[in-house]
Amino acid sequence: GVDFGPDGAMYFVTGGRRTQSGLYRVRYVGSGSSALGQAADAEAKRARELRRRLEQFHSRRSIEGVGLAWEHLGNDDPWIRHAARVALEHQPVDAWASRALEEKDLQTALSALLALARQGAAGQQDALLIAMPQFSSADMSEAQQLEALRILGLSFIRMGKPDDLTTEDLLEALGPLYPA
């Protein structure tokens, strides 16, 4: 196991299972500045505070929750994006569904459409499927392509099988992506 002590040192254990074991401490003894580490710690602290603010809306409904969540659906930090999406999912769908369908920023739209696929009604599936093709897979990273596939899969699971024409269109659009 590895842990960091209150003194800033890293402690780890080796061995076990009838072998020689040892407890080690690794600490910095140089005279150089640790400003880089302090800056990273400050950034991590800000990210944790933001995530916790978003998580307050995981159990309570508020128009403020929709605004705060929307602001962070496209965040570079996947944990903040997740917290924002879950906060959005706990707000009334009517308060944000149309905005999700009209969003132009790729990452924000993917997060919002994932929330809609998870919380929307079956009657919203057509609009969700129409909103998806506005983004080309060539514009997406591999993670975003997987998220787009997740959105489609969830919409089929939760909202039902699309009509035959829509199914054909989806197969034609997704065909070139396989067997990747």
Short mmCIF file of C-alpha atoms in Angstrom, two decimals:
data_model
loop_
_atom_site.label_atom_id
_atom_site.label_comp_id
_atom_site.label_asym_id
_atom_site.label_seq_id
_atom_site.Cartn_x
_atom_site.Cartn_y
_atom_site.Cartn_z
CA GLY A 1 0.00 0.00 0.00
CA VAL A 2 0.95 3.63 -0.51
CA ASP A 3 -0.13 6.67 1.49
CA PHE A 4 0.95 10.24 2.10
CA GLY A 5 1.49 11.42 5.64
CA PRO A 6 0.66 14.80 7.16
CA ASP A 7 4.37 15.63 6.86
CA GLY A 8 4.06 15.42 3.03
CA ALA A 9 6.17 12.27 2.81
CA MET A 10 5.07 9.21 0.86
CA TYR A 11 4.95 5.95 2.82
CA PHE A 12 4.76 2.51 1.26
CA VAL A 13 4.96 -1.10 2.32
CA THR A 14 6.59 -4.00 0.48
CA GLY A 15 6.61 -7.72 1.08
CA GLY A 16 4.09 -9.91 2.80
CA ARG A 17 2.92 -13.51 2.42
CA ARG A 18 5.88 -15.01 4.24
CA THR A 19 8.45 -12.73 2.60
CA GLN A 20 10.60 -10.00 4.07
CA SER A 21 8.47 -6.88 4.45
CA GLY A 22 9.45 -3.28 4.92
CA LEU A 23 7.95 0.15 5.55
CA TYR A 24 9.58 2.98 3.60
CA ARG A 25 9.30 6.76 3.73
CA VAL A 26 10.12 8.93 0.73
CA ARG A 27 10.53 12.64 1.38
CA TYR A 28 11.92 15.66 -0.39
CA VAL A 29 15.19 16.95 1.08
CA GLY A 30 16.29 19.50 -1.56
CA SER A 31 16.31 23.25 -1.23
CA GLY A 32 14.31 23.96 -4.42
CA SER A 33 10.84 25.46 -4.44
CA SER A 34 7.78 23.30 -4.34
CA ALA A 35 5.68 26.04 -5.97
CA LEU A 36 4.65 23.71 -8.78
CA GLY A 37 3.25 21.22 -6.27
CA GLN A 38 1.48 23.99 -4.39
CA ALA A 39 -0.10 25.26 -7.61
CA ALA A 40 -1.29 21.75 -8.47
CA ASP A 41 -2.68 21.37 -4.95
CA ALA A 42 -4.55 24.67 -5.28
CA GLU A 43 -6.02 23.62 -8.64
CA ALA A 44 -7.05 20.24 -7.22
CA LYS A 45 -8.68 21.98 -4.26
CA ARG A 46 -10.67 24.27 -6.60
CA ALA A 47 -11.79 21.24 -8.64
CA ARG A 48 -12.91 19.39 -5.50
CA GLU A 49 -14.85 22.43 -4.27
CA LEU A 50 -16.59 22.78 -7.65
CA ARG A 51 -17.44 19.08 -7.74
CA ARG A 52 -18.90 19.30 -4.24
CA ARG A 53 -20.98 22.36 -5.23
CA LEU A 54 -22.36 20.39 -8.17
CA GLU A 55 -23.01 17.35 -5.97
CA GLN A 56 -25.30 19.46 -3.76
CA PHE A 57 -27.78 19.36 -6.65
CA HIS A 58 -27.70 15.56 -6.84
CA SER A 59 -30.44 15.50 -4.23
CA ARG A 60 -32.21 18.83 -4.57
CA ARG A 61 -34.04 20.57 -7.37
CA SER A 62 -33.20 24.17 -8.18
CA ILE A 63 -33.04 26.38 -11.25
CA GLU A 64 -29.59 27.34 -9.97
CA GLY A 65 -28.66 23.66 -10.31
CA VAL A 66 -29.53 23.69 -14.01
CA GLY A 67 -27.37 26.77 -14.63
CA LEU A 68 -24.40 25.54 -12.64
CA ALA A 69 -24.56 22.09 -14.17
CA TRP A 70 -24.84 23.46 -17.70
CA GLU A 71 -21.81 25.67 -17.17
CA HIS A 72 -19.68 22.59 -16.43
CA LEU A 73 -21.05 19.90 -18.78
CA GLY A 74 -18.15 20.56 -21.15
CA ASN A 75 -15.45 20.76 -18.47
CA ASP A 76 -12.10 19.14 -19.30
CA ASP A 77 -12.18 17.22 -16.00
CA PRO A 78 -14.31 14.08 -16.52
CA TRP A 79 -15.23 13.95 -12.81
CA ILE A 80 -16.60 17.49 -12.89
CA ARG A 81 -18.46 16.68 -16.13
CA HIS A 82 -19.95 13.62 -14.44
CA ALA A 83 -21.02 15.61 -11.36
CA ALA A 84 -22.56 18.26 -13.63
CA ARG A 85 -24.47 15.66 -15.67
CA VAL A 86 -25.83 13.93 -12.57
CA ALA A 87 -26.86 17.31 -11.12
CA LEU A 88 -28.67 18.06 -14.38
CA GLU A 89 -30.40 14.67 -14.30
CA HIS A 90 -31.84 15.51 -10.88
CA GLN A 91 -33.49 18.67 -12.20
CA PRO A 92 -36.84 18.68 -14.03
CA VAL A 93 -36.23 17.48 -17.60
CA ASP A 94 -38.57 20.16 -18.96
CA ALA A 95 -36.18 22.81 -17.60
CA TRP A 96 -33.28 21.71 -19.81
CA ALA A 97 -34.34 19.23 -22.52
CA SER A 98 -34.78 21.76 -25.33
CA ARG A 99 -31.44 23.35 -24.47
CA ALA A 100 -29.78 19.92 -24.69
CA LEU A 101 -31.21 19.38 -28.16
CA GLU A 102 -29.96 22.77 -29.40
CA GLU A 103 -26.47 22.80 -27.81
CA LYS A 104 -23.68 23.45 -30.33
CA ASP A 105 -20.58 22.77 -28.20
CA LEU A 106 -19.62 19.14 -28.81
CA GLN A 107 -18.67 18.03 -25.27
CA THR A 108 -21.47 19.99 -23.61
CA ALA A 109 -23.98 18.54 -26.07
CA LEU A 110 -22.76 14.97 -25.53
CA SER A 111 -23.05 15.32 -21.74
CA ALA A 112 -26.50 16.93 -22.02
CA LEU A 113 -27.77 14.35 -24.52
CA LEU A 114 -26.51 11.56 -22.27
CA ALA A 115 -28.54 13.08 -19.44
CA LEU A 116 -31.56 13.27 -21.75
CA ALA A 117 -31.13 9.65 -22.82
CA ARG A 118 -31.06 8.67 -19.15
CA GLN A 119 -33.96 10.84 -17.93
CA GLY A 120 -36.05 11.76 -20.96
CA ALA A 121 -39.37 10.31 -21.98
CA ALA A 122 -39.84 7.96 -24.92
CA GLY A 123 -41.48 10.80 -26.86
CA GLN A 124 -38.16 12.69 -26.85
CA GLN A 125 -36.22 9.95 -28.64
CA ASP A 126 -36.84 11.27 -32.16
CA ALA A 127 -35.56 14.74 -31.22
CA LEU A 128 -32.54 13.20 -29.47
CA LEU A 129 -31.67 11.09 -32.51
CA ILE A 130 -32.05 14.11 -34.79
CA ALA A 131 -29.69 16.13 -32.55
CA MET A 132 -26.96 13.47 -32.64
CA PRO A 133 -25.95 13.61 -36.35
CA GLN A 134 -25.05 17.30 -36.15
CA PHE A 135 -21.69 16.07 -34.90
CA SER A 136 -19.46 14.11 -37.23
CA SER A 137 -17.41 11.25 -35.79
CA ALA A 138 -14.39 12.83 -37.52
CA ASP A 139 -14.73 15.80 -35.14
CA MET A 140 -14.83 13.55 -32.08
CA SER A 141 -12.11 12.03 -29.98
CA GLU A 142 -12.32 8.31 -29.34
CA ALA A 143 -13.81 8.98 -25.89
CA GLN A 144 -16.45 11.25 -27.43
CA GLN A 145 -17.30 8.62 -30.06
CA LEU A 146 -17.81 6.10 -27.26
CA GLU A 147 -20.00 8.58 -25.40
CA ALA A 148 -22.09 9.12 -28.54
CA LEU A 149 -22.55 5.35 -28.88
CA ARG A 150 -23.51 5.21 -25.20
CA ILE A 151 -26.15 7.88 -25.80
CA LEU A 152 -27.62 5.88 -28.67
CA GLY A 153 -27.56 2.64 -26.68
CA LEU A 154 -29.25 4.22 -23.67
CA SER A 155 -31.90 5.83 -25.83
CA PHE A 156 -32.75 2.42 -27.31
CA ILE A 157 -32.78 0.73 -23.90
CA ARG A 158 -34.79 3.40 -22.08
CA MET A 159 -36.90 4.91 -24.85
CA GLY A 160 -37.47 1.91 -27.08
CA LYS A 161 -36.50 0.74 -30.53
CA PRO A 162 -36.65 3.49 -33.15
CA ASP A 163 -38.79 3.07 -36.26
CA ASP A 164 -37.43 1.10 -39.23
CA LEU A 165 -36.42 4.16 -41.30
CA THR A 166 -34.49 5.66 -38.38
CA THR A 167 -32.85 2.30 -37.72
CA GLU A 168 -31.69 2.09 -41.34
CA ASP A 169 -30.30 5.64 -41.19
CA LEU A 170 -28.43 4.85 -37.97
CA LEU A 171 -26.98 1.65 -39.42
CA GLU A 172 -25.78 3.54 -42.48
CA ALA A 173 -24.19 6.26 -40.32
CA LEU A 174 -22.56 3.84 -37.88
CA GLY A 175 -21.48 1.21 -40.40
CA PRO A 176 -18.19 2.89 -41.37
CA LEU A 177 -17.14 2.99 -37.71
CA TYR A 178 -17.10 -0.79 -37.42
CA PRO A 179 -15.20 -3.03 -36.76
CA ALA A 180 -13.16 -0.36 -34.94
#
